[in-house]
Coordinates of C-alpha atoms (C1' of nucleotides) in Angstrom, one line a residue:
Chain A
X1322 CA -28.5 35.5 6.0
X1323 CA -25.0 36.5 7.2
X1324 CA -23.8 39.5 9.0
X1325 CA -20.7 41.0 7.5
X1326 CA -17.6 41.3 9.6
X1327 CA -18.6 45.0 10.1
X1328 CA -21.5 44.0 12.3
X1329 CA -19.7 41.1 13.9
X1330 CA -16.6 43.1 14.8
X1331 CA -18.6 46.2 15.7
X1332 CA -20.6 44.3 18.4
X1333 CA -17.4 42.8 19.8
X1334 CA -15.8 46.1 20.1
X1335 CA -18.8 47.7 21.7
X1336 CA -19.0 44.9 24.3
X1337 CA -15.3 45.5 25.0
X1338 CA -16.0 49.2 25.5
X1339 CA -19.0 48.2 27.7
X1340 CA -16.7 46.1 29.9
X1341 CA -14.5 49.1 30.4
X1342 CA -17.3 51.6 30.8
X1343 CA -16.5 54.3 33.4
X1344 CA -12.8 53.9 33.1
X1345 CA -12.3 56.8 30.8
X1346 CA -11.3 56.6 27.1
X1347 CA -10.1 53.3 25.9
X1348 CA -7.5 53.2 23.1
X1349 CA -8.7 51.5 19.9
X1350 CA -5.4 49.6 19.7
X1351 CA -6.2 47.8 23.0
X1352 CA -9.7 46.9 21.8
X1353 CA -8.3 45.6 18.5
X1354 CA -5.7 43.5 20.3
X1355 CA -8.1 42.0 22.8
X1356 CA -10.7 41.2 20.0
X1357 CA -8.2 40.1 17.4
X1358 CA -9.3 42.7 14.8
X1359 CA -7.2 44.8 12.5
X1360 CA -6.9 48.2 14.2
X1361 CA -7.1 50.1 10.9
X1362 CA -10.3 48.3 9.9
X1363 CA -11.8 48.8 13.3
X1364 CA -11.1 52.5 12.9
X1365 CA -13.4 52.7 10.0
X1366 CA -16.2 50.9 12.0
X1367 CA -15.8 53.0 15.1
X1368 CA -15.9 56.2 12.9
X1369 CA -19.4 55.2 11.8
X1370 CA -20.4 54.4 15.4
X1371 CA -19.1 57.8 16.5
X1372 CA -20.9 59.7 13.7
X1373 CA -24.1 57.8 14.8
X1374 CA -23.6 59.0 18.4
X1375 CA -23.0 55.6 20.0
X1376 CA -19.5 56.4 21.1
X1377 CA -17.5 59.5 21.9
X1378 CA -13.8 60.0 21.3
X1379 CA -11.0 61.8 23.0
X1380 CA -8.1 62.7 20.7
X1381 CA -4.4 62.7 21.5
X1382 CA -2.2 60.7 23.8
X1383 CA -4.2 58.7 26.5
X1384 CA -7.2 59.3 24.3
X1385 CA -9.6 56.7 23.1
X1386 CA -13.3 55.9 22.9
X1387 CA -16.1 55.5 25.3
X1388 CA -19.7 54.5 25.0
X1389 CA -21.8 57.6 24.7
X1390 CA -24.5 56.1 26.9
X1391 CA -24.5 53.5 29.7
X1392 CA -24.3 49.9 28.3
X1393 CA -27.9 49.3 29.4
X1394 CA -29.0 52.0 27.0
X1395 CA -27.4 50.7 23.9
X1396 CA -28.8 47.6 22.1
X1397 CA -27.1 45.2 19.7
X1398 CA -29.8 46.4 17.2
X1399 CA -28.4 50.0 17.5
X1400 CA -24.9 48.8 16.6
X1401 CA -26.0 46.5 13.8
X1402 CA -28.2 49.1 12.2
X1403 CA -25.3 51.6 12.1
X1404 CA -22.8 49.1 10.6
X1405 CA -25.0 47.0 8.4
X1406 CA -27.8 49.3 7.5
X1407 CA -31.5 48.8 8.1
X1408 CA -32.7 45.4 9.2
X1409 CA -34.5 43.8 6.3
X1410 CA -34.2 40.3 4.9
X1411 CA -35.3 41.7 1.5
X1412 CA -35.6 45.2 0.3
X1413 CA -39.4 45.4 0.2
X1414 CA -39.7 45.1 4.0
X1415 CA -37.0 47.7 4.8
X1416 CA -38.0 49.1 8.2
X1417 CA -36.8 52.6 7.2
X1418 CA -39.2 52.7 4.2
X1419 CA -42.6 53.9 5.1
X1420 CA -44.4 52.9 2.0
X1421 CA -44.7 49.5 0.5
X1422 CA -42.5 49.4 -2.5
X1423 CA -43.6 46.1 -3.9
X1424 CA -43.6 46.5 -7.6
X1425 CA -45.3 43.2 -8.3
X1426 CA -48.4 42.0 -6.5
X1427 CA -46.9 38.5 -6.3
X1428 CA -44.2 39.8 -4.1
X1429 CA -46.8 40.6 -1.5
X1430 CA -47.2 36.9 -0.6
X1431 CA -43.5 36.4 0.1
X1432 CA -43.6 39.7 1.9
X1433 CA -45.6 38.1 4.7
X1434 CA -42.7 35.8 5.7
X1435 CA -40.1 38.4 5.2
X1436 CA -42.0 40.8 7.5
X1437 CA -42.4 38.2 10.1
X1438 CA -38.7 37.4 9.8
X1439 CA -37.7 41.0 10.1
X1440 CA -39.8 41.5 13.2
X1441 CA -38.4 38.5 14.9
X1442 CA -34.8 39.6 14.1
X1443 CA -35.4 43.1 15.4
X1444 CA -37.1 41.7 18.5
X1445 CA -34.0 39.8 19.4
X1446 CA -31.5 42.5 18.5
X1447 CA -33.4 45.3 20.1
X1448 CA -34.0 43.5 23.4
X1449 CA -30.4 42.7 24.0
X1450 CA -28.3 45.5 25.5
X1451 CA -24.5 45.8 25.8
X1452 CA -25.1 45.5 29.6
X1453 CA -26.8 42.1 29.2
X1454 CA -23.8 40.8 27.2
X1455 CA -21.1 42.3 29.4
X1456 CA -22.8 40.7 32.4
X1457 CA -22.6 37.4 30.5
X1458 CA -18.9 38.1 29.8
X1459 CA -18.2 38.6 33.4
X1460 CA -20.0 35.4 34.4
X1461 CA -17.8 33.5 31.9
X1462 CA -14.6 35.1 33.1
X1463 CA -15.6 34.0 36.6
X1464 CA -16.0 30.5 35.4
X1465 CA -12.7 30.5 33.6
X1466 CA -10.7 31.8 36.5
X1467 CA -12.4 30.2 39.6
X1468 CA -11.6 31.5 43.1
X1469 CA -8.6 29.9 44.7
X1470 CA -9.0 28.3 48.1
X1471 CA -6.0 28.4 50.3
X1472 CA -5.5 25.9 53.1
Chain B
X534 CA -28.8 40.8 7.1
X535 CA -30.0 40.5 3.6
X536 CA -31.1 37.5 1.7
X537 CA -29.6 37.4 -1.8
X538 CA -31.9 37.2 -4.8
X539 CA -31.3 33.4 -4.8
X540 CA -33.4 33.0 -1.7
X541 CA -35.9 35.7 -2.6
X542 CA -36.5 34.4 -6.1
X543 CA -36.4 30.8 -5.0
X544 CA -39.2 31.3 -2.5
X545 CA -41.3 33.1 -5.0
X546 CA -40.8 30.3 -7.5
X547 CA -41.7 27.7 -5.0
X548 CA -44.9 29.5 -4.0
X549 CA -45.8 29.7 -7.7
X550 CA -45.3 25.9 -7.9
X551 CA -47.3 25.5 -4.8
X552 CA -50.2 27.4 -6.3
X553 CA -50.2 25.0 -9.2
X554 CA -49.6 21.9 -7.2
X555 CA -51.4 18.9 -8.6
X556 CA -51.7 20.3 -12.1
X557 CA -48.7 18.4 -13.5
X558 CA -45.4 19.8 -14.5
X559 CA -45.2 23.6 -14.8
X560 CA -42.8 25.1 -17.3
X561 CA -40.1 27.2 -15.8
X562 CA -40.7 29.8 -18.4
X563 CA -44.2 30.4 -17.1
X564 CA -43.0 30.7 -13.5
X565 CA -40.3 33.1 -14.6
X566 CA -42.8 35.3 -16.5
X567 CA -45.3 35.4 -13.6
X568 CA -42.6 36.2 -11.1
X569 CA -40.6 38.6 -13.3
X570 CA -37.4 36.6 -13.0
X571 CA -34.8 35.9 -15.6
X572 CA -35.6 32.4 -16.9
X573 CA -31.9 31.4 -17.2
X574 CA -31.1 32.6 -13.8
X575 CA -34.1 30.8 -12.3
X576 CA -32.9 27.6 -14.0
X577 CA -29.8 27.7 -11.9
X578 CA -31.8 28.1 -8.7
X579 CA -34.3 25.3 -9.5
X580 CA -31.4 23.0 -10.4
X581 CA -30.2 23.3 -6.8
X582 CA -33.8 22.8 -5.5
X583 CA -34.1 19.7 -7.7
X584 CA -30.7 18.3 -6.5
X585 CA -31.9 18.9 -2.9
X586 CA -35.1 16.9 -3.6
X587 CA -37.5 19.7 -3.1
X588 CA -38.8 19.6 -6.7
X589 CA -39.0 17.0 -9.4
X590 CA -38.6 17.7 -13.1
X591 CA -40.1 16.3 -16.3
X592 CA -38.0 16.8 -19.4
X593 CA -39.1 17.4 -22.9
X594 CA -42.1 19.3 -24.4
X595 CA -44.9 19.9 -21.9
X596 CA -42.3 19.1 -19.2
X597 CA -41.6 21.3 -16.3
X598 CA -41.3 21.2 -12.5
X599 CA -43.4 20.1 -9.6
X600 CA -43.0 20.2 -5.9
X601 CA -41.6 16.9 -4.7
X602 CA -44.0 16.9 -1.7
X603 CA -47.3 18.6 -0.8
X604 CA -46.9 22.4 -0.1
X605 CA -47.7 21.7 3.5
X606 CA -44.6 19.6 3.8
X607 CA -42.1 22.1 2.5
X608 CA -41.1 25.1 4.6
X609 CA -39.5 28.4 3.6
X610 CA -36.6 27.3 5.7
X611 CA -36.1 24.3 3.5
X612 CA -35.9 26.5 0.4
X613 CA -33.7 29.1 2.0
X614 CA -31.2 26.6 3.3
X615 CA -30.8 25.1 -0.2
X616 CA -30.3 28.4 -1.9
X617 CA -28.5 30.5 0.7
X618 CA -26.7 27.8 2.8
X619 CA -27.0 27.1 6.5
X620 CA -28.8 29.7 8.6
X621 CA -26.3 31.5 10.7
X622 CA -25.9 35.2 11.3
X623 CA -22.2 34.6 11.9
X624 CA -20.0 31.6 11.1
X625 CA -19.5 30.4 14.7
X626 CA -23.2 29.6 15.2
X627 CA -23.6 27.7 12.0
X628 CA -26.3 25.1 12.6
X629 CA -24.6 22.5 10.5
X630 CA -21.5 22.6 12.6
X631 CA -21.8 20.4 15.6
X632 CA -18.8 21.7 17.6
X633 CA -18.2 25.2 18.8
X634 CA -15.6 26.7 16.6
X635 CA -15.0 29.8 18.5
X636 CA -11.3 30.5 18.3
X637 CA -11.3 33.3 20.8
X638 CA -13.0 33.2 24.2
X639 CA -14.3 36.7 23.6
X640 CA -16.3 35.6 20.7
X641 CA -18.3 33.4 23.1
X642 CA -20.0 36.5 24.5
X643 CA -21.3 37.8 21.2
X644 CA -22.1 34.2 20.4
X645 CA -25.0 34.4 22.8
X646 CA -26.9 37.0 20.8
X647 CA -26.1 35.3 17.5
X648 CA -27.4 32.0 18.7
X649 CA -30.6 33.6 19.9
X650 CA -30.9 35.4 16.6
X651 CA -30.3 32.2 14.6
X652 CA -32.9 30.4 16.6
X653 CA -35.5 33.1 16.1
X654 CA -34.8 33.1 12.4
X655 CA -35.1 29.4 12.1
X656 CA -38.3 29.4 14.2
X657 CA -40.0 31.7 11.7
X658 CA -38.6 30.1 8.5
X659 CA -39.3 26.5 9.7
X660 CA -42.8 27.2 10.8
X661 CA -44.0 28.7 7.6
X662 CA -44.9 26.2 4.8
X663 CA -45.6 26.9 1.2
X664 CA -49.2 25.9 1.9
X665 CA -49.5 28.7 4.4
X666 CA -48.2 31.2 1.9
X667 CA -50.2 30.0 -1.1
X668 CA -53.3 30.2 1.1
X669 CA -52.5 33.8 1.7
X670 CA -51.9 34.3 -2.0
X671 CA -55.4 33.0 -2.8
X672 CA -56.9 35.2 -0.1
X673 CA -55.2 38.2 -1.7
X674 CA -56.3 37.3 -5.2
X675 CA -59.9 37.1 -3.9
X676 CA -59.5 40.6 -2.4
X677 CA -58.0 41.9 -5.6
X678 CA -60.8 40.6 -7.8
X679 CA -63.9 40.8 -5.7
X680 CA -67.1 39.0 -6.6
X681 CA -69.3 40.9 -9.0
X682 CA -72.9 41.6 -7.9
X683 CA -75.3 41.7 -10.8
X684 CA -78.5 43.6 -10.4
Chain C
dT1273 C1' -39.8 15.8 -37.4
dT1274 C1' -40.2 19.7 -34.9
dA1275 C1' -41.0 22.5 -31.1
dA1276 C1' -40.8 22.8 -26.3
dT1277 C1' -38.6 22.0 -22.6
dC1278 C1' -35.0 20.5 -19.2
dC1279 C1' -29.9 20.2 -18.4
dC1280 C1' -25.1 21.8 -18.2
dG1281 C1' -20.9 24.4 -18.0
dA1282 C1' -18.4 28.4 -19.0
dC1283 C1' -18.1 33.3 -18.9
dT1284 C1' -18.7 38.2 -17.2
dA1285 C1' -19.7 42.8 -15.4
dA1286 C1' -20.7 45.1 -11.4
dT1287 C1' -20.7 45.4 -6.6
dT1288 C1' -19.3 44.5 -2.1
dT1289 C1' -16.1 43.1 1.4
dA1290 C1' -12.3 43.4 4.1
dA1291 C1' -9.0 45.3 4.5
dT1292 C1' -4.2 48.2 3.7
dT1293 C1' -1.6 52.4 3.2
dG1294 C1' 0.0 56.8 4.3
dG1295 C1' -0.3 60.7 6.5
dA1296 C1' -2.5 64.9 9.0
dA1297 C1' -4.3 66.7 13.4
dT1298 C1' -4.6 66.7 18.3
dT1299 C1' -3.2 66.2 23.0
dC1300 C1' -0.7 64.2 27.0
dT1301 C1' 3.7 63.7 29.3
dT1302 C1' 8.3 64.8 30.2
Chain D
dA1095 C1' 9.4 72.5 23.3
dA1096 C1' 9.8 67.7 21.8
dG1097 C1' 8.1 63.4 21.3
dA1098 C1' 4.9 59.8 21.7
dA1099 C1' 0.4 58.3 21.6
dT1100 C1' -3.6 58.6 19.7
dT1101 C1' -7.7 59.9 16.8
dC1102 C1' -9.1 61.3 12.1
dC1103 C1' -9.4 61.0 7.1
dA1104 C1' -9.1 59.7 2.2
dA1105 C1' -7.5 56.8 -1.3
dT1106 C1' -6.4 52.4 -3.0
dT1107 C1' -6.8 47.4 -3.6
dA1108 C1' -7.3 42.3 -4.0
dA1109 C1' -10.5 38.9 -3.6
dA1110 C1' -15.0 37.2 -3.3
dT1111 C1' -19.7 37.4 -4.3
dT1112 C1' -23.7 38.5 -6.9
dA1113 C1' -26.7 38.4 -10.5
dG1114 C1' -26.8 37.3 -14.2
dT1115 C1' -25.7 36.0 -19.7
dC1116 C1' -24.5 32.8 -23.4
dG1117 C1' -24.4 28.9 -26.1
dG1118 C1' -25.6 24.6 -26.9
dG1119 C1' -26.8 19.5 -25.8
dA1120 C1' -30.4 16.0 -24.4
dT1121 C1' -35.1 14.5 -24.0
dT1122 C1' -39.9 14.0 -25.1
dA1123 C1' -44.8 15.2 -26.5
dA1124 C1' -47.4 16.3 -30.4

DNA sequence: TTAATCCCGACTAATTTAATTGGAATTCTT
DNA sequence: AAGAATTCCAATTAAATTAGTCGGGATTAA
């Protein structure tokens, strides 16, 4: 029940982009540095996110990446699905499969829990947007660096 | 976000044992056959479940395994934790770790979703007992083989 | 005594993960 | 026009994990 680093890093990077949304293209190098992720590895991940239409890119010097939509319109579920594949604790409750592909009737019993689990996972991931999380990030930053009161 | 076959098979096997609870020890071979699982592989899984105190074993001919407690007192979460390890979508929200081990403050933002996700996963897994699932299994069986009405 | 069963440890092939490497193409700045 | 900064792309790789297999020892009911 673990995400791989693809999902983990991908969400971090997307929040980073959300925090800079509206500032024009952000270089991947700077994202990688702030989030302590290998730049080359992050390149692979963002390539998937670009192909999936979640980010846009600008090539050349001063280029970089931007969210393709406002942070409020991209959910963690969107990002995780691109980087980790369809959300399904076991194959037979894969959300992208229409038909039940249980080969054995016994499986159908366990299928009940796995479906409930899948739905509860998607509920959380699909109801959390990048805007929600960057708002939290800003709150935290405020707490970390409190206002200074001069005499 | 996938369970390995350890968790998947383990839950199947435990439901099988739940369906035979009270009948004395059940040979692993029969469980493996009913659930279409390699017996040798299942042996490894049940060894973990035995060491964790979820099943008891009886050696020798006519031996086998039984649930250590009534099906209503064993949850899917119990089984999954033994076979898959602590429930945590990412390491930094590992339920078995007391302290926050986020090395980077940035992580703390994503941590919010992962915690919510973890809690929603545990909520589902810990609220479903083997008794719940074997009740469902019996319902299904009844539907599969409906009563015959003679003229 | 024999067959059925649990118990144990070592081995393995395939797959996945988490990168690394090296370079080509594009574009801004000077 | 040159150079630097960047995205884009494909191939390679080492380590870990997964999903078993294999072979045999110990225990016990019949």
